[in-house]
Short mmCIF file of C-alpha atoms and ligand atoms in Angstrom, two decimals:
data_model
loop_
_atom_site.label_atom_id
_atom_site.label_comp_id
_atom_site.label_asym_id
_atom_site.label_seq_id
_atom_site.Cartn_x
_atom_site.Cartn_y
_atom_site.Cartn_z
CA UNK A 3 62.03 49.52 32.78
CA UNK A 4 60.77 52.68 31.02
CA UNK A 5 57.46 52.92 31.74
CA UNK A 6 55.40 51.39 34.30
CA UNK A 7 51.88 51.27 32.91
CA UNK A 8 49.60 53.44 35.31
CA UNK A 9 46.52 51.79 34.91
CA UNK A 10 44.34 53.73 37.44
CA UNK A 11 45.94 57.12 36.37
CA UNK A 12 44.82 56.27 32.62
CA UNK A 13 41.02 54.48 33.83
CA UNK A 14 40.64 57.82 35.51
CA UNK A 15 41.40 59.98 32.70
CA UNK A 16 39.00 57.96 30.83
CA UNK A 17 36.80 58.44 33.07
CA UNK A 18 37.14 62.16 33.29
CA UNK A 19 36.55 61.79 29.84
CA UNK A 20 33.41 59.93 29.71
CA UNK A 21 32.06 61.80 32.66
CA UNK A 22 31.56 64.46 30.12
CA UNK A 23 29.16 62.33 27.83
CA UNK A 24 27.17 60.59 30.72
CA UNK A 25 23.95 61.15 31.97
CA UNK A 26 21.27 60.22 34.94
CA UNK A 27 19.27 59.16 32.49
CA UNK A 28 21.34 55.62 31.82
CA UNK A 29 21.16 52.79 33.50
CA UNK A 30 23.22 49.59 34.16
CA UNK A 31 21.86 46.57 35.80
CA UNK A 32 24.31 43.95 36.97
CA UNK A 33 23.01 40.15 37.72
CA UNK A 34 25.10 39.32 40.92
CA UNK A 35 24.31 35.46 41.81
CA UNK A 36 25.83 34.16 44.91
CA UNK A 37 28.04 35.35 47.54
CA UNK A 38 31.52 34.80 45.96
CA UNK A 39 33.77 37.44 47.93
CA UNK A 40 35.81 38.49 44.65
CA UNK A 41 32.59 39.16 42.83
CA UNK A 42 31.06 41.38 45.53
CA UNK A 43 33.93 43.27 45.24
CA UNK A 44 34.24 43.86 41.49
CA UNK A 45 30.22 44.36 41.11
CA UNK A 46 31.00 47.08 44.20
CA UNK A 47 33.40 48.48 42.11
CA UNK A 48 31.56 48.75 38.99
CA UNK A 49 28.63 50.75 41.55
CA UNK A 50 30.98 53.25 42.66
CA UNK A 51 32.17 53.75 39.27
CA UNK A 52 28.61 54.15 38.03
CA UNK A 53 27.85 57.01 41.04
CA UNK A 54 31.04 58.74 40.07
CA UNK A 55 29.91 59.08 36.41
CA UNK A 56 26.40 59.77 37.55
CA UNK A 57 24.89 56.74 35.90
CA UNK A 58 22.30 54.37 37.85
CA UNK A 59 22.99 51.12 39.11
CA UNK A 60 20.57 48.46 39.45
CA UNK A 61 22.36 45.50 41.50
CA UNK A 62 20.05 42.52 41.16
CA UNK A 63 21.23 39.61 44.01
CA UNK A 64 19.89 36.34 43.53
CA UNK A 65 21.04 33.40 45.82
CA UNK A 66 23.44 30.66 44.53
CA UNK A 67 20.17 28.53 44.06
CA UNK A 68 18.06 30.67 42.82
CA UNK A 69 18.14 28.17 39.38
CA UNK A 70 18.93 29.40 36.05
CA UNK A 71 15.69 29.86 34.98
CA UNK A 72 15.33 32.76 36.95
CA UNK A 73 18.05 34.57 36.31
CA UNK A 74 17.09 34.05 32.41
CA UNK A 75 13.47 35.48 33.02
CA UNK A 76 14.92 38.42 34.81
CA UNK A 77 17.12 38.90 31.69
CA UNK A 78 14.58 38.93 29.48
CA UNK A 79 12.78 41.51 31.68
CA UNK A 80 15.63 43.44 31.11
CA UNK A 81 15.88 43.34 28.05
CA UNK A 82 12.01 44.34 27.19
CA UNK A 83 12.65 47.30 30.13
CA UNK A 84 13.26 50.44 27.93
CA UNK A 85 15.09 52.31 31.37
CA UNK A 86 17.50 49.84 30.70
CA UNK A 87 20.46 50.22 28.42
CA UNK A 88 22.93 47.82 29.87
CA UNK A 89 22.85 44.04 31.36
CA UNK A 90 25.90 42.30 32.65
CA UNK A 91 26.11 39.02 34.75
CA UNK A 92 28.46 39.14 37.26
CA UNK A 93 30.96 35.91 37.05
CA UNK A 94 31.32 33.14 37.41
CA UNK A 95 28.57 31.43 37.73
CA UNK A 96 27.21 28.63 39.97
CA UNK A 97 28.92 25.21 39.05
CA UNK A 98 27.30 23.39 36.33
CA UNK A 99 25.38 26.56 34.95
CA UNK A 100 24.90 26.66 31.07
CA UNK A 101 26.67 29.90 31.29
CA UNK A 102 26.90 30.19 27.19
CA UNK A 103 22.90 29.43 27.69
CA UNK A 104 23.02 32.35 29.99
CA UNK A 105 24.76 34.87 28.55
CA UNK A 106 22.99 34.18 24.70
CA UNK A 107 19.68 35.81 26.55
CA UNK A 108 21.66 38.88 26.81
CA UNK A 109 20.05 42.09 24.48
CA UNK A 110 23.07 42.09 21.94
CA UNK A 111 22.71 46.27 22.06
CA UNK A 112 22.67 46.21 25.77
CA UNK A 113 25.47 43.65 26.13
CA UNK A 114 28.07 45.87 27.28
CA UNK A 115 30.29 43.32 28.76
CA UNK A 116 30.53 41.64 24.93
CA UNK A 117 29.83 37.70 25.93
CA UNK A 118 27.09 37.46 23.88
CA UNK A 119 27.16 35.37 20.72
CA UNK A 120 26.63 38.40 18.07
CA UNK A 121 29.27 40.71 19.76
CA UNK A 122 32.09 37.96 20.40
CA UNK A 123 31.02 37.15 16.15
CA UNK A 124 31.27 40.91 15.19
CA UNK A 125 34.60 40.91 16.87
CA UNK A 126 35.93 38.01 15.32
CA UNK A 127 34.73 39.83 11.78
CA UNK A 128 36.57 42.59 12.52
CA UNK A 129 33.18 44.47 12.90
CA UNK A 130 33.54 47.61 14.92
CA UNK A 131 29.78 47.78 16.03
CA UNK A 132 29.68 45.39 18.51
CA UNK A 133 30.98 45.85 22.09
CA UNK A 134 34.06 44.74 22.85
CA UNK A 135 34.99 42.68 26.28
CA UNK A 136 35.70 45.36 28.70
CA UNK A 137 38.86 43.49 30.02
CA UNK A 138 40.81 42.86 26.14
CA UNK A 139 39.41 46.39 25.45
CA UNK A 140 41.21 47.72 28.60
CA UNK A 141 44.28 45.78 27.80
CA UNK A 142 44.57 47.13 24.34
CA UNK A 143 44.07 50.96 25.67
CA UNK A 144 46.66 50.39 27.42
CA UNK A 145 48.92 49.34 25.02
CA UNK A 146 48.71 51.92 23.03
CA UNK A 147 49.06 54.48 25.87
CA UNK A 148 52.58 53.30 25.85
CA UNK A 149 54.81 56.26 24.00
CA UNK A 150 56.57 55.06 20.82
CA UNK A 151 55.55 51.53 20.72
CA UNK A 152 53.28 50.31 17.86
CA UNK A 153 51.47 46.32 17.81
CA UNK A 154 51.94 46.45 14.10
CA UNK A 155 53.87 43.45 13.33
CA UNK A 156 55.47 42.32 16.73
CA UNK A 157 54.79 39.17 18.19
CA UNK A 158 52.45 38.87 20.63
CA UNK A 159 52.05 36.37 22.69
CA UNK A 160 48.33 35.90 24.61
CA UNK A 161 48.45 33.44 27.71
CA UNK A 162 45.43 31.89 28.97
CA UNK A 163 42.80 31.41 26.47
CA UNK A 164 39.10 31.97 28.04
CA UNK A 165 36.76 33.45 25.82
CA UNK A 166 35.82 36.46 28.50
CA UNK A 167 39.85 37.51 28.39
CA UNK A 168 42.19 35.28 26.24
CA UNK A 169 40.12 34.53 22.81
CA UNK A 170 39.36 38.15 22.38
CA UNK A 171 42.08 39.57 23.24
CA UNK A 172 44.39 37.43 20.65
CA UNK A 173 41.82 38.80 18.24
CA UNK A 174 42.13 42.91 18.97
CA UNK A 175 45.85 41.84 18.84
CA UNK A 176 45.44 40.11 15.35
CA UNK A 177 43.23 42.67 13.95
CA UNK A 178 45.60 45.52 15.31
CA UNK A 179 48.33 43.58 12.95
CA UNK A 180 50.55 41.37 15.34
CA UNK A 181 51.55 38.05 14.73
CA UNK A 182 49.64 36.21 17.54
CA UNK A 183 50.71 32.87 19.38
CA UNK A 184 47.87 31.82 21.98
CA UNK A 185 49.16 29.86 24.43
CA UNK A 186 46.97 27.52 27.40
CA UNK A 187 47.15 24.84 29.36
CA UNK A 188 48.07 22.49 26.85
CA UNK A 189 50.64 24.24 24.57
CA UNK A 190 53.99 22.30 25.08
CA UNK A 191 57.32 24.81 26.20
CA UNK A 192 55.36 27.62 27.26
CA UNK A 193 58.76 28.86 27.80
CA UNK A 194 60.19 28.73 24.39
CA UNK A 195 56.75 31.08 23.56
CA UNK A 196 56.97 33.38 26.29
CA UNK A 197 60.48 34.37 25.26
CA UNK A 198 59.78 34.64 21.76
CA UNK A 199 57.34 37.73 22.95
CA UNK A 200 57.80 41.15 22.33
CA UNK A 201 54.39 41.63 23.81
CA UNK A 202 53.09 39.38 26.55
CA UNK A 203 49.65 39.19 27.91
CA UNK A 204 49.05 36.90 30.19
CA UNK A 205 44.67 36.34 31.82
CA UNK A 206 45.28 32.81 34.15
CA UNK A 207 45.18 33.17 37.88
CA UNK A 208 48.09 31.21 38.57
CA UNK A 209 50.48 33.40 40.72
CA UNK A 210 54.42 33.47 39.27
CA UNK A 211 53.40 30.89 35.96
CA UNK A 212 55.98 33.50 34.46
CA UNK A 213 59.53 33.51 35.79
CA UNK A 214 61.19 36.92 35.56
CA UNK A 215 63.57 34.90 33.24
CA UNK A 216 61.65 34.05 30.62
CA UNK A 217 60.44 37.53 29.82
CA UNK A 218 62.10 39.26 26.49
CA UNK A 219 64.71 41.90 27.23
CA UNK A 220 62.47 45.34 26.19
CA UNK A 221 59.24 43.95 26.02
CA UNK A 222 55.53 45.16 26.94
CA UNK A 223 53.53 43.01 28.97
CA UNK A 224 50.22 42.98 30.30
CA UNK A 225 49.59 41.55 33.71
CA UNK A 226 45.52 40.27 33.85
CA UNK A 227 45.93 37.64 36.01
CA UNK A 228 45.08 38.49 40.02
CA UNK A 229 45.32 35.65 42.66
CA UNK A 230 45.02 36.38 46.25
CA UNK A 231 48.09 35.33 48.82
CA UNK A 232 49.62 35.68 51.42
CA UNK A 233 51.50 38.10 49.88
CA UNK A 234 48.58 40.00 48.80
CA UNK A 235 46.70 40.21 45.20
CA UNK A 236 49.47 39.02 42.89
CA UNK A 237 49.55 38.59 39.06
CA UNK A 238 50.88 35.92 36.52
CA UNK A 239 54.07 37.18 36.01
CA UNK A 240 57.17 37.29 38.61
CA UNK A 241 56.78 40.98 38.67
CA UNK A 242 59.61 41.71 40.78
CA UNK A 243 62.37 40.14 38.32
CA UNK A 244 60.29 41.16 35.23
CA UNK A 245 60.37 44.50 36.01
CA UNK A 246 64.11 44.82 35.08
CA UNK A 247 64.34 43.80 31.93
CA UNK A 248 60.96 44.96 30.18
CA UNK A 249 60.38 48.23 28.36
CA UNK A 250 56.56 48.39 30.27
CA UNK A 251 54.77 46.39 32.49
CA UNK A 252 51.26 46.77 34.60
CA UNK A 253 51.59 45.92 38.09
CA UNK A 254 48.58 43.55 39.94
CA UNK A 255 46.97 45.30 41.51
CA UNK A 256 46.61 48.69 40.13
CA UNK A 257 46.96 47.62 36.38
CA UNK A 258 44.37 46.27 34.41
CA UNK A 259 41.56 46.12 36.61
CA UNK A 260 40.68 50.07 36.95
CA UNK A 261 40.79 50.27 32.92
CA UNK A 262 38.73 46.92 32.92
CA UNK A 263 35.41 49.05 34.79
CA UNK A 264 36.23 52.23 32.72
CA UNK A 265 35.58 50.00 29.39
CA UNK A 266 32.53 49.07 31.01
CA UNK A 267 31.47 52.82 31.47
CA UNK A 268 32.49 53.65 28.04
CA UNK A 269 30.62 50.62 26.59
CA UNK A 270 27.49 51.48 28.54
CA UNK A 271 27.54 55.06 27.77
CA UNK A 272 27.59 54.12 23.53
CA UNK A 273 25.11 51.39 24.38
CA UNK A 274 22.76 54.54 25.64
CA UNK A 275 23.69 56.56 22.58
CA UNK A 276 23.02 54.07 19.94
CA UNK A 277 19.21 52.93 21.71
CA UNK A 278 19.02 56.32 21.73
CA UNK A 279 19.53 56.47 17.84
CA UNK A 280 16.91 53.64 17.13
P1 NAP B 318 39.68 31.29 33.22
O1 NAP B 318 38.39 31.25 32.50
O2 NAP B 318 39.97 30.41 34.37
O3 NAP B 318 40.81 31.08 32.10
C1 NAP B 318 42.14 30.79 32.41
C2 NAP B 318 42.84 30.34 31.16
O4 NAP B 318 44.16 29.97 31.49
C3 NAP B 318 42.21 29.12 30.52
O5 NAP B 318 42.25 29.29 29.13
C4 NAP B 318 43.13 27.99 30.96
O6 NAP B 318 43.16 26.90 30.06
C5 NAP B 318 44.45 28.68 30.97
N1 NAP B 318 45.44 27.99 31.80
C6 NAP B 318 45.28 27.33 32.96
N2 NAP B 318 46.44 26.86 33.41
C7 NAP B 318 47.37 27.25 32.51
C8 NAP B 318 48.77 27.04 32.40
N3 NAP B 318 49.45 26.36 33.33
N4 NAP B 318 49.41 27.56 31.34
C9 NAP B 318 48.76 28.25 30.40
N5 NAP B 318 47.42 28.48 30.43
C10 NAP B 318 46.75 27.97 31.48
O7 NAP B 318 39.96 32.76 33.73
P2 NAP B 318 39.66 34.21 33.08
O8 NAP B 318 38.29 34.61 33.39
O9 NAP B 318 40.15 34.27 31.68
O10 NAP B 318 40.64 35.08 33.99
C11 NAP B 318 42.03 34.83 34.02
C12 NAP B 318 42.66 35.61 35.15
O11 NAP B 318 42.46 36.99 34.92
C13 NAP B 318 42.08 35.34 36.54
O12 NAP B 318 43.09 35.45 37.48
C14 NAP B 318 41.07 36.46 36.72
O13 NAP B 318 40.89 36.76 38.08
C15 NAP B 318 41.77 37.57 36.02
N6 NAP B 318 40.88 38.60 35.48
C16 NAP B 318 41.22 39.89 35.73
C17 NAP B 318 40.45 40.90 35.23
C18 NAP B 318 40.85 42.30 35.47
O14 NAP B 318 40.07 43.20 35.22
N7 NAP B 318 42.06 42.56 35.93
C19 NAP B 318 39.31 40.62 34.48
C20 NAP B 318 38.99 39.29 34.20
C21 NAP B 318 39.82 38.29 34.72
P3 NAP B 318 41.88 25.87 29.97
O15 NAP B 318 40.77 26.68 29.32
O16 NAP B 318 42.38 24.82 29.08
O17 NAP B 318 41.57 25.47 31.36
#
């Protein structure tokens, strides 16, 4: 191992950062629907993260019945609410939800989390004036924190294929030049394309899917998965055996979460600048 990717160190260097182009004056408003423990915590997280920046928080709860409807007119509120310069819905959302429904209600200019139609298609363009998914966007900061190591032309191989982590993150990685294998639950030998990676990214939940072994001697890889066990939050990866042999690696927890909510701060803050602009 040469480096092991410190992603709270670099989230709060960001954040230091961005601290210095926030104001009181923007506002985030997060949609929290239910009482799933895991969300709590991250829409918690994204609070404190907001106070430390000095940016207000709006945490709208709504019951796990409180029927979609609702939660759509309270978008749209949002969205007509000039205070407001950034709307995210906390997820995932209750079973059977027409969460593409949901998320299409979204502003496009205060979409800061990226889910909406427009921002996932300006992505997929290769448009920089969208906002990005604050988890890919994370991923790929980290990346190229790493000294002396360039995506251009290695193979990269993107596990999991949602279109909140997987999808758009195989897309930075294409647009930053690698050669991009997307692998999910259906690909055949994920073996035989794990070990062809000389950059792994893996966003499933499924503690130890990756064996230390099949992880390229010298590679980079990016940890997104977190499941809770026994054992504590764990990633995707076997990170103990993986460790070894790579050239970086993020450890779960302590990785990619922390950048995850700075990305959010960073997409809010522009999100304030451009409504600004209008
Ligand atoms: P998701 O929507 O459940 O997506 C998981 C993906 O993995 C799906 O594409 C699924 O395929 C695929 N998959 C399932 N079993 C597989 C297998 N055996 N082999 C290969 N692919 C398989 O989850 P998500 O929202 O993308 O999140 C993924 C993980 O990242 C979760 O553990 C989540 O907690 C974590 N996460 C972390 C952060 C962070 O900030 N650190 C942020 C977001 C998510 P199908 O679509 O075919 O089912």
């Amino acid at each position: 191992l040469k480096v092991l990717i410190d992603g709270k160190k670099i989230a709060n260097a960001l954040l230091d950062d961005l601290k210095t182009k926030s104001s009181p004056l923007m506002r985030l408003d997060v949609i929290l629907i239910g009482n799933d423990a895991p969300s709590q915590l991250y829409v918690k997280k994204k609070k404190q993260t907001c106070m430390r920046l000095g940016i207000k928080t709006c945490i709208h709860k709504m019951g796990k019945f409180c029927g979609e409807m609702n939660v759509i007119r309270l978008i749209q509120r949002l969205n007509e609410d000039p205070e407001v310069n950034g709307i995210l819905v906390q997820l995932p959302l209750p079973p059977k939800w027409d969460i593409l429904n949901v998320l299409s209600q979204i502003d496009p200019t205060k979409d800061v989390d990226g889910l909406t139609p427009i921002n996932l298609g300006k992505l997929t363009q290769g448009s920089d004036t969208g906002f990005i998914p604050c988890t890919p966007l994370g991923c790929l900061k980290l990346i190229q924190s790493i000294p002396d190591f360039s995506i251009q032309g290695k193979h990269a191989v993107v596990v999991g294929s949602s279109f909140l982590v997987g999808k758009p993150m195989a897309t930075l990685l294409t647009h930053a030049n690698a050669t991009v294998t997307l692998c999910h639950k259906y690909t055949e030998n994920l073996e035989h394309h794990v070990r062809q990676a000389d950059l792994l990214v893996t966003a499933v939940g499924k503690p130890n899917l990756i064996p230390g072994t099949w992880v390229k001697e010298d590679s980079v890889v990016l940890d997104v998965g977190i499941s809770r066990t026994e054992l504590g939050l764990v990633g995707d990866v076997e990170f103990d055996h993986a460790v070894e042999k790579v050239r970086a690696i993020t450890p779960v927890p302590g990785g990619v979460g922390p950048m995850t909510v700075a990305c959010l701060m960073e997409n809010t803050i522009r999100a304030f600048h451009e409504q600004m602009r209008i």
